[in-house]
PDB file of C-alpha atoms and ligand atoms in Angstrom:
ATOM      1  CA  MET A   1      -4.514   7.708 -10.848  1.00 63.00           C
ATOM      2  CA  GLU A   2      -2.738  10.777  -9.726  1.00 65.00           C
ATOM      3  CA  LYS A   3       0.669  10.467  -7.479  1.00 74.00           C
ATOM      4  CA  VAL A   4      -0.712  13.059  -4.571  1.00 86.00           C
ATOM      5  CA  ARG A   5       0.343  12.712  -1.171  1.00 93.00           C
ATOM      6  CA  ASP A   6      -2.118  11.189   1.041  1.00 98.00           C
ATOM      7  CA  VAL A   7      -2.996   9.000   4.046  1.00 98.00           C
ATOM      8  CA  ILE A   8      -4.557   5.856   3.197  1.00 98.00           C
ATOM      9  CA  ILE A   9      -6.631   4.327   6.372  1.00 98.00           C
ATOM     10  CA  ALA A  10      -5.785   0.187   6.602  1.00 98.00           C
ATOM     11  CA  CYS A  11      -9.220  -0.870   6.910  1.00 98.00           C
ATOM     12  CA  ASP A  12      -7.979  -4.387   8.626  1.00 97.00           C
ATOM     13  CA  PHE A  13     -11.473  -5.633   9.378  1.00 98.00           C
ATOM     14  CA  GLY A  14     -13.017  -9.153   9.403  1.00 97.00           C
ATOM     15  CA  SER A  15     -16.248  -8.373   8.095  1.00 98.00           C
ATOM     16  CA  ALA A  16     -17.905  -6.053   5.196  1.00 98.00           C
ATOM     17  CA  GLU A  17     -20.797  -5.051   8.462  1.00 98.00           C
ATOM     18  CA  GLN A  18     -17.440  -3.695  10.695  1.00 98.00           C
ATOM     19  CA  ALA A  19     -15.590  -1.920   7.893  1.00 98.00           C
ATOM     20  CA  LEU A  20     -18.737  -0.278   6.759  1.00 98.00           C
ATOM     21  CA  GLU A  21     -19.709   0.831  10.502  1.00 98.00           C
ATOM     22  CA  PHE A  22     -16.390   2.315  10.965  1.00 98.00           C
ATOM     23  CA  LEU A  23     -16.377   4.222   7.528  1.00 98.00           C
ATOM     24  CA  ASP A  24     -19.845   5.454   8.794  1.00 98.00           C
ATOM     25  CA  ARG A  25     -18.238   7.762  10.846  1.00 98.00           C
ATOM     26  CA  PHE A  26     -16.789   9.959   7.891  1.00 98.00           C
ATOM     27  CA  ALA A  27     -20.185  10.156   6.181  1.00 96.00           C
ATOM     28  CA  ALA A  28     -19.813  14.024   6.922  1.00 95.00           C
ATOM     29  CA  GLU A  29     -16.591  14.346   5.622  1.00 96.00           C
ATOM     30  CA  GLU A  30     -16.301  16.159   2.057  1.00 95.00           C
ATOM     31  CA  ARG A  31     -13.228  14.223   1.024  1.00 96.00           C
ATOM     32  CA  LYS A  32     -13.785  10.398   1.736  1.00 97.00           C
ATOM     33  CA  PRO A  33     -10.575   9.148   3.050  1.00 98.00           C
ATOM     34  CA  PHE A  34      -8.266   7.149   0.848  1.00 98.00           C
ATOM     35  CA  VAL A  35      -8.485   3.254   2.249  1.00 98.00           C
ATOM     36  CA  LYS A  36      -6.728   0.172   1.862  1.00 98.00           C
ATOM     37  CA  ILE A  37      -8.393  -3.090   1.440  1.00 98.00           C
ATOM     38  CA  GLY A  38      -6.127  -6.233   2.578  1.00 97.00           C
ATOM     39  CA  MET A  39      -6.374 -10.025   2.227  1.00 97.00           C
ATOM     40  CA  GLU A  40      -8.649 -10.273   5.357  1.00 96.00           C
ATOM     41  CA  LEU A  41     -11.470  -7.985   4.244  1.00 98.00           C
ATOM     42  CA  TYR A  42     -11.236  -8.804   0.524  1.00 98.00           C
ATOM     43  CA  TYR A  43     -11.442 -12.495   1.467  1.00 98.00           C
ATOM     44  CA  ALA A  44     -14.159 -12.086   3.834  1.00 98.00           C
ATOM     45  CA  ALA A  45     -15.961  -9.316   1.702  1.00 98.00           C
ATOM     46  CA  GLY A  46     -15.026  -9.899  -2.002  1.00 97.00           C
ATOM     47  CA  ASN A  47     -15.800  -7.549  -4.792  1.00 97.00           C
ATOM     48  CA  GLU A  48     -18.879  -6.084  -3.114  1.00 98.00           C
ATOM     49  CA  ILE A  49     -17.186  -4.245  -0.344  1.00 98.00           C
ATOM     50  CA  VAL A  50     -14.771  -2.879  -3.254  1.00 98.00           C
ATOM     51  CA  ARG A  51     -17.562  -1.776  -5.112  1.00 97.00           C
ATOM     52  CA  GLU A  52     -19.544  -0.048  -1.913  1.00 98.00           C
ATOM     53  CA  LEU A  53     -16.953   1.958  -1.013  1.00 98.00           C
ATOM     54  CA  LYS A  54     -16.053   3.000  -4.558  1.00 97.00           C
ATOM     55  CA  ARG A  55     -19.707   4.259  -4.700  1.00 97.00           C
ATOM     56  CA  ARG A  56     -19.282   5.740  -1.379  1.00 97.00           C
ATOM     57  CA  GLY A  57     -16.207   8.239  -3.044  1.00 97.00           C
ATOM     58  CA  HIS A  58     -13.350   6.295  -1.496  1.00 98.00           C
ATOM     59  CA  LYS A  59     -10.224   5.633  -3.522  1.00 98.00           C
ATOM     60  CA  ILE A  60      -8.913   2.163  -2.764  1.00 98.00           C
ATOM     61  CA  PHE A  61      -5.390   0.259  -2.362  1.00 98.00           C
ATOM     62  CA  LEU A  62      -6.494  -3.036  -3.036  1.00 98.00           C
ATOM     63  CA  ASP A  63      -3.305  -4.789  -1.177  1.00 98.00           C
ATOM     64  CA  LEU A  64      -3.590  -8.132  -2.518  1.00 98.00           C
ATOM     65  CA  LYS A  65       0.319  -8.545  -3.319  1.00 98.00           C
ATOM     66  CA  LEU A  66       0.158 -10.741  -6.052  1.00 98.00           C
ATOM     67  CA  HIS A  67       2.525 -13.571  -6.820  1.00 98.00           C
ATOM     68  CA  ASP A  68       2.144 -16.163  -9.523  1.00 98.00           C
ATOM     69  CA  ILE A  69       3.371 -16.977 -13.427  1.00 98.00           C
ATOM     70  CA  PRO A  70       3.153 -13.883 -15.527  1.00 98.00           C
ATOM     71  CA  ASN A  71       0.155 -15.097 -17.594  1.00 98.00           C
ATOM     72  CA  THR A  72      -1.855 -15.687 -14.114  1.00 98.00           C
ATOM     73  CA  VAL A  73      -0.961 -12.061 -12.619  1.00 98.00           C
ATOM     74  CA  ARG A  74      -1.609 -10.533 -16.243  1.00 98.00           C
ATOM     75  CA  LYS A  75      -5.278 -12.067 -16.069  1.00 98.00           C
ATOM     76  CA  ALA A  76      -5.742 -11.631 -12.690  1.00 98.00           C
ATOM     77  CA  MET A  77      -4.601  -7.817 -12.812  1.00 98.00           C
ATOM     78  CA  LYS A  78      -7.452  -7.495 -15.596  1.00 97.00           C
ATOM     79  CA  VAL A  79      -9.913  -8.312 -13.184  1.00 96.00           C
ATOM     80  CA  LEU A  80      -8.865  -6.134 -11.048  1.00 95.00           C
ATOM     81  CA  SER A  81      -8.781  -3.004 -13.302  1.00 95.00           C
ATOM     82  CA  ALA A  82     -12.274  -3.465 -14.029  1.00 95.00           C
ATOM     83  CA  LEU A  83     -13.397  -2.898 -10.413  1.00 95.00           C
ATOM     84  CA  ASP A  84     -12.162   0.472 -10.683  1.00 92.00           C
ATOM     85  CA  VAL A  85      -9.340   0.466  -7.678  1.00 97.00           C
ATOM     86  CA  ASP A  86      -7.024   3.409  -7.535  1.00 97.00           C
ATOM     87  CA  MET A  87      -4.027   1.222  -6.096  1.00 98.00           C
ATOM     88  CA  VAL A  88      -3.052  -2.297  -6.463  1.00 98.00           C
ATOM     89  CA  ASN A  89       0.671  -4.346  -5.721  1.00 98.00           C
ATOM     90  CA  VAL A  90       2.824  -7.136  -6.474  1.00 98.00           C
ATOM     91  CA  HIS A  91       5.502  -9.029  -5.125  1.00 98.00           C
ATOM     92  CA  ALA A  92       8.908  -7.913  -6.694  1.00 98.00           C
ATOM     93  CA  SER A  93      10.224 -11.324  -6.188  1.00 97.00           C
ATOM     94  CA  GLY A  94       7.665 -12.521  -8.879  1.00 97.00           C
ATOM     95  CA  THR A  95      10.547 -11.185 -11.230  1.00 98.00           C
ATOM     96  CA  ARG A  96      10.494  -7.979 -13.920  1.00 98.00           C
ATOM     97  CA  GLU A  97       8.630 -10.406 -16.298  1.00 98.00           C
ATOM     98  CA  MET A  98       6.116 -10.684 -13.915  1.00 98.00           C
ATOM     99  CA  MET A  99       5.755  -7.111 -13.029  1.00 98.00           C
ATOM    100  CA  ALA A 100       5.667  -6.301 -16.793  1.00 98.00           C
ATOM    101  CA  ALA A 101       2.922  -8.941 -17.336  1.00 98.00           C
ATOM    102  CA  ALA A 102       0.946  -7.220 -14.309  1.00 98.00           C
ATOM    103  CA  LEU A 103       1.137  -3.964 -15.827  1.00 98.00           C
ATOM    104  CA  GLU A 104       0.477  -4.948 -19.345  1.00 98.00           C
ATOM    105  CA  GLY A 105      -2.837  -6.505 -17.252  1.00 98.00           C
ATOM    106  CA  LEU A 106      -3.936  -3.509 -15.373  1.00 98.00           C
ATOM    107  CA  THR A 107      -3.994  -0.985 -18.594  1.00 98.00           C
ATOM    108  CA  ARG A 108      -7.140  -0.583 -19.600  1.00 96.00           C
ATOM    109  CA  GLU A 109      -8.141   0.041 -23.647  1.00 95.00           C
ATOM    110  CA  ASP A 110      -8.209   3.504 -22.847  1.00 96.00           C
ATOM    111  CA  GLY A 111      -4.786   3.362 -21.268  1.00 96.00           C
ATOM    112  CA  THR A 112      -5.612   4.592 -17.766  1.00 96.00           C
ATOM    113  CA  ARG A 113      -4.527   2.438 -14.914  1.00 97.00           C
ATOM    114  CA  PRO A 114      -4.572   1.729 -11.336  1.00 97.00           C
ATOM    115  CA  LEU A 115      -1.149   2.779  -9.904  1.00 98.00           C
ATOM    116  CA  LEU A 116       0.846  -0.571  -9.479  1.00 98.00           C
ATOM    117  CA  ILE A 117       3.249  -0.799  -6.551  1.00 98.00           C
ATOM    118  CA  ALA A 118       5.790  -3.697  -5.629  1.00 98.00           C
ATOM    119  CA  VAL A 119       6.456  -5.271  -2.279  1.00 97.00           C
ATOM    120  CA  THR A 120      10.308  -5.366  -2.018  1.00 94.00           C
ATOM    121  CA  GLN A 121      11.045  -7.358   1.240  1.00 89.00           C
ATOM    122  CA  LEU A 122       8.285  -7.729   3.943  1.00 88.00           C
ATOM    123  CA  THR A 123       8.987  -6.114   6.422  1.00 82.00           C
ATOM    124  CA  SER A 124       8.590  -8.827   8.917  1.00 84.00           C
ATOM    125  CA  THR A 125      11.737 -10.407   6.959  1.00 88.00           C
ATOM    126  CA  SER A 126      14.605 -10.157   8.926  1.00 89.00           C
ATOM    127  CA  GLN A 127      18.431  -9.899   7.713  1.00 91.00           C
ATOM    128  CA  GLN A 128      18.658 -13.362   8.880  1.00 95.00           C
ATOM    129  CA  ALA A 129      15.792 -14.616   7.408  1.00 93.00           C
ATOM    130  CA  MET A 130      16.418 -13.442   4.222  1.00 93.00           C
ATOM    131  CA  ASN A 131      20.198 -14.567   4.204  1.00 94.00           C
ATOM    132  CA  GLU A 132      19.296 -18.156   5.575  1.00 96.00           C
ATOM    133  CA  GLN A 133      15.628 -19.501   4.857  1.00 95.00           C
ATOM    134  CA  LEU A 134      15.108 -17.416   1.691  1.00 95.00           C
ATOM    135  CA  ARG A 135      19.268 -17.915   0.534  1.00 96.00           C
ATOM    136  CA  VAL A 136      19.153 -14.349  -0.757  1.00 95.00           C
ATOM    137  CA  GLU A 137      22.920 -13.222  -0.231  1.00 96.00           C
ATOM    138  CA  GLY A 138      23.888  -9.407   1.181  1.00 96.00           C
ATOM    139  CA  ASP A 139      22.462  -6.906   3.098  1.00 96.00           C
ATOM    140  CA  ILE A 140      18.995  -6.094   3.535  1.00 93.00           C
ATOM    141  CA  ASN A 141      18.871  -2.439   2.311  1.00 94.00           C
ATOM    142  CA  ASP A 142      21.026  -3.390  -1.036  1.00 96.00           C
ATOM    143  CA  VAL A 143      18.269  -6.023  -1.593  1.00 95.00           C
ATOM    144  CA  ILE A 144      15.694  -3.702  -0.964  1.00 95.00           C
ATOM    145  CA  ALA A 145      17.743  -0.843  -3.211  1.00 97.00           C
ATOM    146  CA  HIS A 146      17.657  -3.916  -5.946  1.00 97.00           C
ATOM    147  CA  TYR A 147      14.458  -4.991  -6.099  1.00 97.00           C
ATOM    148  CA  ALA A 148      12.986  -1.485  -6.296  1.00 98.00           C
ATOM    149  CA  ARG A 149      14.874  -0.747  -9.057  1.00 98.00           C
ATOM    150  CA  ASN A 150      13.592  -4.204 -10.749  1.00 98.00           C
ATOM    151  CA  ALA A 151      10.115  -2.908 -10.236  1.00 98.00           C
ATOM    152  CA  ARG A 152      11.181   0.341 -11.968  1.00 98.00           C
ATOM    153  CA  GLU A 153      12.262  -1.078 -14.824  1.00 98.00           C
ATOM    154  CA  ALA A 154       9.394  -3.060 -15.070  1.00 98.00           C
ATOM    155  CA  GLY A 155       7.564   0.270 -15.541  1.00 98.00           C
ATOM    156  CA  LEU A 156       5.699  -0.128 -12.207  1.00 98.00           C
ATOM    157  CA  ASP A 157       5.159   3.316 -10.177  1.00 98.00           C
ATOM    158  CA  GLY A 158       6.858   2.326  -6.796  1.00 98.00           C
ATOM    159  CA  VAL A 159       7.359   0.375  -3.916  1.00 98.00           C
ATOM    160  CA  VAL A 160       5.554  -0.534  -0.208  1.00 96.00           C
ATOM    161  CA  CYS A 161       8.713  -0.295   2.491  1.00 93.00           C
ATOM    162  CA  SER A 162       9.280   1.114   6.093  1.00 90.00           C
ATOM    163  CA  PRO A 163       9.200   4.999   6.035  1.00 90.00           C
ATOM    164  CA  LEU A 164      12.900   4.373   7.169  1.00 88.00           C
ATOM    165  CA  GLU A 165      13.486   2.632   3.880  1.00 91.00           C
ATOM    166  CA  ALA A 166      11.782   5.589   1.473  1.00 94.00           C
ATOM    167  CA  GLY A 167      15.082   7.553   1.320  1.00 93.00           C
ATOM    168  CA  LEU A 168      17.264   4.646  -0.027  1.00 94.00           C
ATOM    169  CA  VAL A 169      14.637   3.455  -2.615  1.00 96.00           C
ATOM    170  CA  LYS A 170      14.456   7.285  -3.484  1.00 96.00           C
ATOM    171  CA  GLU A 171      18.095   7.763  -3.783  1.00 96.00           C
ATOM    172  CA  ALA A 172      18.458   4.221  -5.907  1.00 97.00           C
ATOM    173  CA  CYS A 173      14.992   5.273  -8.021  1.00 98.00           C
ATOM    174  CA  GLY A 174      14.782   8.600  -8.089  1.00 97.00           C
ATOM    175  CA  PRO A 175      12.463  11.180  -6.670  1.00 95.00           C
ATOM    176  CA  ASP A 176       9.605  10.577  -8.797  1.00 96.00           C
ATOM    177  CA  PHE A 177       9.166   6.475  -7.672  1.00 97.00           C
ATOM    178  CA  MET A 178       6.917   6.368  -5.109  1.00 97.00           C
ATOM    179  CA  THR A 179       7.129   4.754  -1.850  1.00 97.00           C
ATOM    180  CA  VAL A 180       4.245   3.922   0.278  1.00 97.00           C
ATOM    181  CA  THR A 181       4.891   3.086   3.729  1.00 96.00           C
ATOM    182  CA  PRO A 182       3.137   1.579   6.485  1.00 95.00           C
ATOM    183  CA  GLY A 183       4.599   1.417  10.164  1.00 92.00           C
ATOM    184  CA  ILE A 184       3.021   5.153  11.553  1.00 95.00           C
ATOM    185  CA  ARG A 185       2.805   6.221  14.431  1.00 96.00           C
ATOM    186  CA  PHE A 186       1.957   9.188  16.772  1.00 95.00           C
ATOM    187  CA  ALA A 187       4.851  10.249  18.647  1.00 92.00           C
ATOM    188  CA  ASP A 188       2.426   9.735  21.660  1.00 90.00           C
ATOM    189  CA  SER A 189       0.841   6.407  20.813  1.00 84.00           C
ATOM    190  CA  ALA A 190       1.664   2.752  21.140  1.00 84.00           C
ATOM    191  CA  ALA A 191       3.571   0.856  18.622  1.00 83.00           C
ATOM    192  CA  ASP A 192       1.711  -2.141  19.041  1.00 83.00           C
ATOM    193  CA  ASP A 193       3.594  -4.664  17.294  1.00 79.00           C
ATOM    194  CA  GLN A 194       5.538  -2.541  14.651  1.00 76.00           C
ATOM    195  CA  VAL A 195       9.151  -2.309  15.012  1.00 77.00           C
ATOM    196  CA  ARG A 196      10.426   0.258  12.269  1.00 76.00           C
ATOM    197  CA  ILE A 197       8.064   3.096  13.091  1.00 87.00           C
ATOM    198  CA  THR A 198       7.920   6.936  12.627  1.00 93.00           C
ATOM    199  CA  THR A 199       5.878   9.644  12.914  1.00 96.00           C
ATOM    200  CA  PRO A 200       3.536  11.131   9.611  1.00 97.00           C
ATOM    201  CA  ALA A 201       5.587  14.109   9.777  1.00 97.00           C
ATOM    202  CA  ARG A 202       8.675  12.347   9.613  1.00 95.00           C
ATOM    203  CA  ALA A 203       7.903  10.103   6.781  1.00 96.00           C
ATOM    204  CA  ARG A 204       7.013  13.364   4.895  1.00 95.00           C
ATOM    205  CA  GLU A 205      10.394  14.471   5.600  1.00 93.00           C
ATOM    206  CA  ILE A 206      12.069  11.047   4.315  1.00 92.00           C
ATOM    207  CA  GLY A 207      10.088  11.084   1.225  1.00 91.00           C
ATOM    208  CA  SER A 208       7.147   8.997   1.712  1.00 95.00           C
ATOM    209  CA  ASP A 209       4.608   9.369  -0.916  1.00 97.00           C
ATOM    210  CA  PHE A 210       1.733   7.591   0.767  1.00 98.00           C
ATOM    211  CA  ILE A 211       1.317   6.563   4.602  1.00 98.00           C
ATOM    212  CA  VAL A 212      -0.554   3.536   5.235  1.00 98.00           C
ATOM    213  CA  VAL A 213      -1.944   3.839   8.804  1.00 98.00           C
ATOM    214  CA  GLY A 214      -4.307   1.391  10.660  1.00 97.00           C
ATOM    215  CA  ARG A 215      -4.394   1.243  14.214  1.00 96.00           C
ATOM    216  CA  PRO A 216      -3.705   4.854  15.364  1.00 97.00           C
ATOM    217  CA  ILE A 217      -7.073   5.500  13.206  1.00 98.00           C
ATOM    218  CA  THR A 218      -8.949   2.529  13.453  1.00 98.00           C
ATOM    219  CA  ALA A 219      -8.367   1.734  17.296  1.00 97.00           C
ATOM    220  CA  ALA A 220      -9.028   5.770  18.240  1.00 97.00           C
ATOM    221  CA  ALA A 221     -11.308   7.089  20.593  1.00 96.00           C
ATOM    222  CA  ASP A 222     -11.850   9.488  17.826  1.00 98.00           C
ATOM    223  CA  PRO A 223     -11.273   8.107  14.303  1.00 98.00           C
ATOM    224  CA  VAL A 224     -12.075  10.901  12.518  1.00 98.00           C
ATOM    225  CA  ALA A 225      -9.716  13.341  14.200  1.00 98.00           C
ATOM    226  CA  ALA A 226      -7.356  10.804  14.357  1.00 98.00           C
ATOM    227  CA  TRP A 227      -7.322  10.729  10.315  1.00 98.00           C
ATOM    228  CA  ARG A 228      -7.578  14.547  10.584  1.00 98.00           C
ATOM    229  CA  ARG A 229      -4.257  14.983  12.636  1.00 98.00           C
ATOM    230  CA  CYS A 230      -2.532  12.516  10.023  1.00 98.00           C
ATOM    231  CA  VAL A 231      -3.516  14.343   7.099  1.00 98.00           C
ATOM    232  CA  ALA A 232      -2.429  18.065   8.478  1.00 97.00           C
ATOM    233  CA  ASP A 233       0.947  16.215   9.854  1.00 97.00           C
ATOM    234  CA  PHE A 234       1.748  14.417   6.216  1.00 97.00           C
ATOM    235  CA  CYS A 235       0.141  16.338   3.630  1.00 96.00           C
ATOM    236  CA  GLY A 236       0.694  19.663   5.260  1.00 84.00           C
TER     237      GLY A 236
HETATM  238  O1  C5P B 301      -1.978  -0.934  12.457  1.00 72.17           O
HETATM  239  P1  C5P B 301      -0.965  -0.564  11.600  1.00 72.17           P
HETATM  240  O2  C5P B 301      -0.820   0.838  11.164  1.00 72.17           O
HETATM  241  O3  C5P B 301       0.130  -1.437  12.166  1.00 72.17           O
HETATM  242  O4  C5P B 301      -1.669  -1.084   9.913  1.00 72.17           O
HETATM  243  C1  C5P B 301      -0.215  -1.083   8.996  1.00 72.17           C
HETATM  244  C2  C5P B 301      -1.196  -1.755   7.792  1.00 72.17           C
HETATM  245  O5  C5P B 301       0.202  -1.882   6.611  1.00 72.17           O
HETATM  246  C3  C5P B 301      -1.484  -3.023   8.173  1.00 72.17           C
HETATM  247  O6  C5P B 301      -2.817  -3.225   7.267  1.00 72.17           O
HETATM  248  C4  C5P B 301      -0.380  -3.901   7.531  1.00 72.17           C
HETATM  249  O7  C5P B 301      -0.554  -5.304   7.041  1.00 72.17           O
HETATM  250  C5  C5P B 301       0.316  -3.004   6.529  1.00 72.17           C
HETATM  251  N1  C5P B 301       1.505  -3.430   6.372  1.00 72.17           N
HETATM  252  C6  C5P B 301       2.862  -3.118   7.252  1.00 72.17           C
HETATM  253  N2  C5P B 301       4.038  -3.547   6.806  1.00 72.17           N
HETATM  254  C7  C5P B 301       4.055  -3.785   5.699  1.00 72.17           C
HETATM  255  C8  C5P B 301       3.400  -4.009   4.915  1.00 72.17           C
HETATM  256  C9  C5P B 301       1.743  -4.018   5.071  1.00 72.17           C
HETATM  257  O8  C5P B 301       2.440  -2.927   8.406  1.00 72.17           O
HETATM  258  N3  C5P B 301       5.415  -4.581   5.336  1.00 72.17           N
END
């Protein structure tokens, strides 16, 4: 898939009905939004919702964050690749071998494959929790840069990170290494439970390639207008 800057709507719904009802609002749009299906919707609605959204013309980021032994991840990725999704992810902490196996499993016979990105450290993991519970030593930003370099060496396309970390990832891995960043809010909207947030326009300046936006669009009075505003601010 091409790496063209875009807004990805996080479809964090608990059923196919809710997700489809929400996306029906975009039926008149010539270009259907890029959407993210996470664990909640996938575990509730499975491959059928993925196929239905593909039929409707959406690009899909299947956010399942795989983390297992390399052989299992390779085989699981082969299954996801056949689903024709556009972007998938793994945990970088699964090792370079696991990430390389994921890439292998994803690559189709004709050489095409979905984009593959890695989670470095979850944004819910604090410096203290990383050091004390996970026993990973050092500064969390250094660890994020190190995991991002591991992902690049394994041949992945990029990482998921906070928009505020996108600059350090680009510095560590080069400008072509993608950053996919949640934690986006309009300047005039609520932060909800997100802490390290920024606006679509600022995310673009810092170097995000894709922004993942949930509640500022899904909970807006007019979701289509909110999506268009994000696209205008981020994609220009
Ligand atoms: O509603 P909101 O815009 O906060 O949604 C952000 C989306 O990005 C959610 O699906 C959330 O799970 C996801 N995400 C995140 N932070 C991460 C990784 C994923 O907010 N580090």
